[in-house]
Structures are given as structure tokens and as C-alpha cells.
Short mmCIF file of C-alpha atoms and ligand atoms in Angstrom, two decimals:
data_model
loop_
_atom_site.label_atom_id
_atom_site.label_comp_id
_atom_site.label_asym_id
_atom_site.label_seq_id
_atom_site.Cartn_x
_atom_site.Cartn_y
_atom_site.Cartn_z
CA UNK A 961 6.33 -26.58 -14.30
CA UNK A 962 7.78 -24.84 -11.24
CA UNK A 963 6.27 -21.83 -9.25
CA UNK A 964 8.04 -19.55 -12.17
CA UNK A 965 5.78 -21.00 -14.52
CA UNK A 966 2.67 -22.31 -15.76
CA UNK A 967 1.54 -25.46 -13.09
CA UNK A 968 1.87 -28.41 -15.13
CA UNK A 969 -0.22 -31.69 -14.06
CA UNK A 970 3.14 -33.04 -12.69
CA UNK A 971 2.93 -31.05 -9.31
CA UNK A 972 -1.00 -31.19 -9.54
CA UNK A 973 -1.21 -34.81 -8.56
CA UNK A 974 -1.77 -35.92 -4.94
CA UNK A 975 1.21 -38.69 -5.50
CA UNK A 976 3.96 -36.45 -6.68
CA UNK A 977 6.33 -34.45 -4.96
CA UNK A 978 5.45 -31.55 -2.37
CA UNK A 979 4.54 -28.45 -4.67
CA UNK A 980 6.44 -25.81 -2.50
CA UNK A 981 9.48 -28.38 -1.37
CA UNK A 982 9.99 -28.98 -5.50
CA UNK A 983 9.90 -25.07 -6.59
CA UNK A 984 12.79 -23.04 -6.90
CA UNK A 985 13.64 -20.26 -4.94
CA UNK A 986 12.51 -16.92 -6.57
CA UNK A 987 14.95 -14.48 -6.40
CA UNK A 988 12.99 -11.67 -4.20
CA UNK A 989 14.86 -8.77 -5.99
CA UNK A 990 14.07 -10.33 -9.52
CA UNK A 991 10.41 -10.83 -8.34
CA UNK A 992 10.20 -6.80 -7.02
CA UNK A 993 11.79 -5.67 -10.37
CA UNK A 994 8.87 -7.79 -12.32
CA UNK A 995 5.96 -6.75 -10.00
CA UNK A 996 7.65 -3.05 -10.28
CA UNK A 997 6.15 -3.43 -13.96
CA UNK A 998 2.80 -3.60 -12.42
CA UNK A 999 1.87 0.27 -11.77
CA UNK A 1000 0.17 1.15 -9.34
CA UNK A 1001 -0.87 4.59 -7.08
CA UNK A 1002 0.40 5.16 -4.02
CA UNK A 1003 -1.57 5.88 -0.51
CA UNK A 1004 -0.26 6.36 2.88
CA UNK A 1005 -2.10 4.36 5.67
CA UNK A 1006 -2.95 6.01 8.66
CA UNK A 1007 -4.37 4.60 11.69
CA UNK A 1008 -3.92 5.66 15.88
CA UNK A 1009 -5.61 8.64 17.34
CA UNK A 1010 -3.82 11.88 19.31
CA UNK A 1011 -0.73 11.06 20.34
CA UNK A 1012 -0.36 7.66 18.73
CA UNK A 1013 -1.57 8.72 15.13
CA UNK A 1014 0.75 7.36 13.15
CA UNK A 1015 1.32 6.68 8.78
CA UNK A 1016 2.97 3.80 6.11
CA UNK A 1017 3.59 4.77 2.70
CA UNK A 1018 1.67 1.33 0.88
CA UNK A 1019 1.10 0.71 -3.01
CA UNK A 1020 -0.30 -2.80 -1.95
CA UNK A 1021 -3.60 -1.85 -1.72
CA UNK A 1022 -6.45 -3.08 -3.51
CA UNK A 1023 -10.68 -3.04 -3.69
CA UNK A 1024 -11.95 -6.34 -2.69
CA UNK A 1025 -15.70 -6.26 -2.56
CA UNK A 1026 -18.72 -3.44 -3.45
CA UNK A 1027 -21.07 -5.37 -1.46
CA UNK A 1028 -19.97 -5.40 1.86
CA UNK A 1029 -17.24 -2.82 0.93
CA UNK A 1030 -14.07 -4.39 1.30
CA UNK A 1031 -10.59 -3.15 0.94
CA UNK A 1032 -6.75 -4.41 1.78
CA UNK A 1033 -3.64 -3.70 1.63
CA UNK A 1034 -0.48 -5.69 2.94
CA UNK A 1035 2.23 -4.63 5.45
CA UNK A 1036 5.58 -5.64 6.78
CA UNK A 1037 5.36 -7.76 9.64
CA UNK A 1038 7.83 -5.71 11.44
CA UNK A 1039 6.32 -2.50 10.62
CA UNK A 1040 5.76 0.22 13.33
CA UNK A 1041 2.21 0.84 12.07
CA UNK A 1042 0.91 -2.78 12.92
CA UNK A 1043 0.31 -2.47 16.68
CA UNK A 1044 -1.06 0.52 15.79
CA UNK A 1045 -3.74 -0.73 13.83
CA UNK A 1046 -4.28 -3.47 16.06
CA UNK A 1047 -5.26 -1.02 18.94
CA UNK A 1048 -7.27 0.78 17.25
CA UNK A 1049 -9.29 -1.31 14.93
CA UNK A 1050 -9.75 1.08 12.10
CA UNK A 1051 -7.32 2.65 9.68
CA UNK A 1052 -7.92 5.46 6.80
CA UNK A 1053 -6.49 4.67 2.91
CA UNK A 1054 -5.43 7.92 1.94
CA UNK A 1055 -4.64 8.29 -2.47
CA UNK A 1056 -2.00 10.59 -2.94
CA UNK A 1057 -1.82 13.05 -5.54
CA UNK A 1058 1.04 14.01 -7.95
CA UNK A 1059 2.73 16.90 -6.19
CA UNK A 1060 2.60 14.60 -3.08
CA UNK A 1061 5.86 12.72 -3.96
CA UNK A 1062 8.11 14.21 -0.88
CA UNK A 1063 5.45 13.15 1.23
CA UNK A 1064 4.99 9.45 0.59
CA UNK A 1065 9.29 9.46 0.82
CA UNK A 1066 8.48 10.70 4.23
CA UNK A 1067 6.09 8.31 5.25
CA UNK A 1068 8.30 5.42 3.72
CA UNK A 1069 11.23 6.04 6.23
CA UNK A 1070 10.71 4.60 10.10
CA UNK A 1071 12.40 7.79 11.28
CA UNK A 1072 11.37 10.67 9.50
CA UNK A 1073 7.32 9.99 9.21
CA UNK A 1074 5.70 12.45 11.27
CA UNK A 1075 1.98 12.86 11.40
CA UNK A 1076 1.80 16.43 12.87
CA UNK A 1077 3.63 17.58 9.96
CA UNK A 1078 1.09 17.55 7.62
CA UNK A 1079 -2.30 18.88 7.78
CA UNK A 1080 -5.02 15.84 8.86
CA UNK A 1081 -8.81 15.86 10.22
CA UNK A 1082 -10.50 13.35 11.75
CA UNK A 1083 -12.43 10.67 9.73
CA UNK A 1084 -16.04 9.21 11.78
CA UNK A 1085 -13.16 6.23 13.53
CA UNK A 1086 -10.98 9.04 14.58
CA UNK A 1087 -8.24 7.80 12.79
CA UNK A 1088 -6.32 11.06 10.91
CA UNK A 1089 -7.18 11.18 7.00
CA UNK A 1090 -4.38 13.54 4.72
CA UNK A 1091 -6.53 16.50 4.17
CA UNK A 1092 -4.67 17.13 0.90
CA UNK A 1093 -4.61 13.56 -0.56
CA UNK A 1094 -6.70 12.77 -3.48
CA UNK A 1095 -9.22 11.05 -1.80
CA UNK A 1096 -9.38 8.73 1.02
CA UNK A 1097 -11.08 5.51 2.42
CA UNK A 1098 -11.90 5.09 6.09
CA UNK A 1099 -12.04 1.81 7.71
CA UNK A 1100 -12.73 -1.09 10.09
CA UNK A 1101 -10.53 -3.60 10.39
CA UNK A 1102 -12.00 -6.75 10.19
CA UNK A 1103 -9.51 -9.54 9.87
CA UNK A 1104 -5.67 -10.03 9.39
CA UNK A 1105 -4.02 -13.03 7.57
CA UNK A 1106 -0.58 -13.64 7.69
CA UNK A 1107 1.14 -13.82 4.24
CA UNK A 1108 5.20 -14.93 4.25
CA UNK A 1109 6.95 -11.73 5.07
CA UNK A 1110 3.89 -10.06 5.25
CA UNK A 1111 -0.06 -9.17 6.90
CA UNK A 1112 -2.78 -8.81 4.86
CA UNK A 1113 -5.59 -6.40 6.63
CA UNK A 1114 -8.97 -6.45 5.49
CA UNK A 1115 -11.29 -3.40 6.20
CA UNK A 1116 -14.70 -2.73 6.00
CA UNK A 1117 -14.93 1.18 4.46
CA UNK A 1118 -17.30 3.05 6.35
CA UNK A 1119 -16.78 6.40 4.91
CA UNK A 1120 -15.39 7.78 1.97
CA UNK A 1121 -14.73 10.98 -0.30
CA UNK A 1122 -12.73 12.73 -2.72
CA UNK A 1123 -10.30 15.81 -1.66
CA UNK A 1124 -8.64 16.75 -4.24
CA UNK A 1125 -10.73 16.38 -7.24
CA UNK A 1126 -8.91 17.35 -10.74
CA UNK A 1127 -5.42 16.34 -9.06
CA UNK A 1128 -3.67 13.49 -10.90
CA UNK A 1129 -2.60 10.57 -8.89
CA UNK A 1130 0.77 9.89 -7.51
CA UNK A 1131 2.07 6.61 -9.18
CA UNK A 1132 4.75 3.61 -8.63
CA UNK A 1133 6.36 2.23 -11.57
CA UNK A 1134 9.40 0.21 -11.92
CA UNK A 1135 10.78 1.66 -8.33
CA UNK A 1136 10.27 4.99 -9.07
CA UNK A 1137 7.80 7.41 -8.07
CA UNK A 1138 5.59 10.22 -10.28
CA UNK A 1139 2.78 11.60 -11.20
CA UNK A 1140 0.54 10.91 -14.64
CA UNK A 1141 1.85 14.31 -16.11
CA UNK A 1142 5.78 13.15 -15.94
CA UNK A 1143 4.50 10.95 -18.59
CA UNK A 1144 4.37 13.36 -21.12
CA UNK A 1145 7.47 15.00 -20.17
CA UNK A 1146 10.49 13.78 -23.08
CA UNK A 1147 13.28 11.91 -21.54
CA UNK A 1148 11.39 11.13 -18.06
CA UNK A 1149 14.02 8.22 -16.41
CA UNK A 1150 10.48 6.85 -14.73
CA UNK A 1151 9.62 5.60 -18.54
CA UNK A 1152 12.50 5.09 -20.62
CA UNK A 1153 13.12 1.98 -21.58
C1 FMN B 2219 6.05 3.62 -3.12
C2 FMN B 2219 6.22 2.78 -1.89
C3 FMN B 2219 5.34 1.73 -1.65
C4 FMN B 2219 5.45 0.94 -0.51
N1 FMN B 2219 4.55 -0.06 -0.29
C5 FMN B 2219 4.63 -0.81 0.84
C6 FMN B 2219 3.66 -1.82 1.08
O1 FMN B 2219 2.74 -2.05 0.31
N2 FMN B 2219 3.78 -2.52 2.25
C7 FMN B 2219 4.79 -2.29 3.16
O2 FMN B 2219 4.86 -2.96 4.19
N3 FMN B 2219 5.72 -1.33 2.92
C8 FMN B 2219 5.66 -0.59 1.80
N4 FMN B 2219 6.58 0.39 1.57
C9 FMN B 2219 7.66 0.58 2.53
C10 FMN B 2219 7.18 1.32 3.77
O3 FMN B 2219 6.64 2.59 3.46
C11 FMN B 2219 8.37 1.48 4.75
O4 FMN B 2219 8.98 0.24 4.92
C12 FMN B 2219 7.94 1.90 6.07
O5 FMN B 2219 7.37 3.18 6.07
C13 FMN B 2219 9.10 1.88 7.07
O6 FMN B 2219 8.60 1.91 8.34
P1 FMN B 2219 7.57 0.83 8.90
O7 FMN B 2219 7.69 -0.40 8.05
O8 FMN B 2219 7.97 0.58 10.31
O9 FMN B 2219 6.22 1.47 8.80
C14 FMN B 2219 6.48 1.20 0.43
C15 FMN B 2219 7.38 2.28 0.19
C16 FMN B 2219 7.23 3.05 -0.94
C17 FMN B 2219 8.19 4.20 -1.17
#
């Protein structure tokens, strides 16, 4: 079968058409609206130092390894926060919390992000960790792979801790954002059906 499906051994063999010339297009706005059924939390990626400090609102990341400690999470080629990272060579994974909604919106917007804003300290790279996220990650980068519209970065964590202890997480569900407690709340639009 096609890309949308299970592979069947027609596109398996070495003799049969080109796998990726013989799939059908996805639709990318029916392929966001299925992963959007894949929750996840929400972190804002921070990376620069001083002046050039900068943030990207990012539910792509994702543990790799324990041993070494690996972590990634994937960006938009075009976004402003990849030269950044690149001239730096570390960036911080900072878990935000429920209240913390407003924040990621203003971290997901090329114009409005701003860093001295909100209250940071410095992790051991320098690079700026949330002081009031949840908890945060802070990293080496250690390698980059290109992946279609987007760059997968790979870090090495070399210091860690939680901020915020008994805070909830802030989470991403079909497109919308909230925290674990909106779940209880009757008639929520995040999870009606
Ligand atoms: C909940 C949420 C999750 C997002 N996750 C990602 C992501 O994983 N990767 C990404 O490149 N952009 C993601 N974005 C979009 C970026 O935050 C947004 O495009 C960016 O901040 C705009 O400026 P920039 O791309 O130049 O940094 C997300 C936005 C929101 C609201």
C-alpha cells in the first residue's frame, strides 16, 4: 500500500516502482489535524546569550537516549532561532507549565517573542532557561539533520532540573492549547468531541 498505509511487499521489492515517486501526496493540513491527536507538552527553546538570546515555542521535542543523554526537537528551516543555535552551540528545553499559555502564544509569533520580557537565568552554556517553566533541559548541540520542511537538532543535556514542581504541564491537543486541569472542566472546546 501507499505511504497512507500499511507498506505492502509491492513497493518493498528492489524491481518495482520508486517508493516515494508511487505515493500520494498527503494532504499537510489533513496530516497536522491527525498528528494534532497525538498530545503532547509544550516547551519553548531558547538558545543565544545577551543581546542575541532569543526563544521558539516547540511541541516537537522528544528524549532520545539515557545513556549518553540525548534529546531533539525539530524546527522550521526558516525559523529565526536557527542561526541562533548554530552560533552558539547549545540551547536550553524549557517545559511549560499550565498558567504559561500566553507565554508560549508569545514565543510562537516572529514579532512579538521577546526574551527580556520574562524572567530567565543563566544555565552552565549561558544560554537563558524560563525561570518559571516547569522544568528545563540544557544542552549541546551535537548534530543537525535536515528533515523536508524541517531540522532536526540533537543535544547532548548537560544539566537539568525541575522549577516548578507541583505545576501541571502546559499541553497541545488537536491545535489547541491547555493545561491538565481544563480537563476536568465540563464543556472544555480543547476536548469535546
Ligand atoms: C503549540 C505550538 C507548537 C509549535 N511547535 C513547533 C515545532 O515543533 N517546530 C517549529 O518549527 N515550530 C513550532 N511552532 C511554531 C513556532 O513557534 C513559530 O513558527 C515560530 O515561533 C515563529 O517564528 P520562528 O519560526 O522564526 O521562530 C509551534 C507553535 C505552537 C503554538
Amino acid at each position: 500500500m501507499s505511504r497512507a498505509g500499511v507498506q505492502g511487499p509491492e513497493v518493498a521489492g528492489a524491481t518495482g516502482p520508486d517508493r516515494h515517486e508511487a505515493a500520494p501526496v498527503v494532504d499537510p493540513r489533513a496530516l497536522r489535524q491527525v498528528c494534532g491527536l497525538f498530545v503532547t507538552g509544550v516547551t519553548v527553546i531558547t538558545s543565544g546569550m545577551g543581546e542575541t538570546a532569543d526563544g521558539t515555542t516547540v511541541n516537537s521535542f522528544t528524549s532520545v537516549s539515557l545513556d549518553p543523554p540525548l534529546v531533539l526537537f525539530c524546527l522550521h528551516r526558516e525559523s529565526r532561532l536557527r542561526p541562533v543555535i548554530h552560533r552558539t552551540g547549545a540551547f536550553a528545553v524549557n517545559f511549560l507549565s499550565g498558567p504559561q499559555e500566553r507565554l508560549a502564544r508569545a514565543f510562537a509569533a516572529r514579532d512579538t517573542a521577546a526574551i527580556d520580557e520574562v524572567r530567565t537565568h543563566p544555565s552552565g552554556t549561558g544560554v537563558p532557561v524560563l525561570s518559571d517553566a516547569l522544568a528545563f533541559l540544557s544542552c549541546q548541540l551535537v548534530d543537525e539533520v535536515e528533515g523536508g520542511d524541517h531540522v532536526i537538532f540533537l543535544g547532548d543535556v548537560l544539566e537539568l532540573g525541575v522549577l516548578r514542581q507541583n505545576r501541571e504541564p502546559l499541553i497541545f491537543f488537536r491545535g489547541a492549547l491547555g493545561s491538565l486541569e481544563d480537563k476536568l472542566a465540563a464543556g472544555h472546546p480543547m476536548w469535546d468531541g
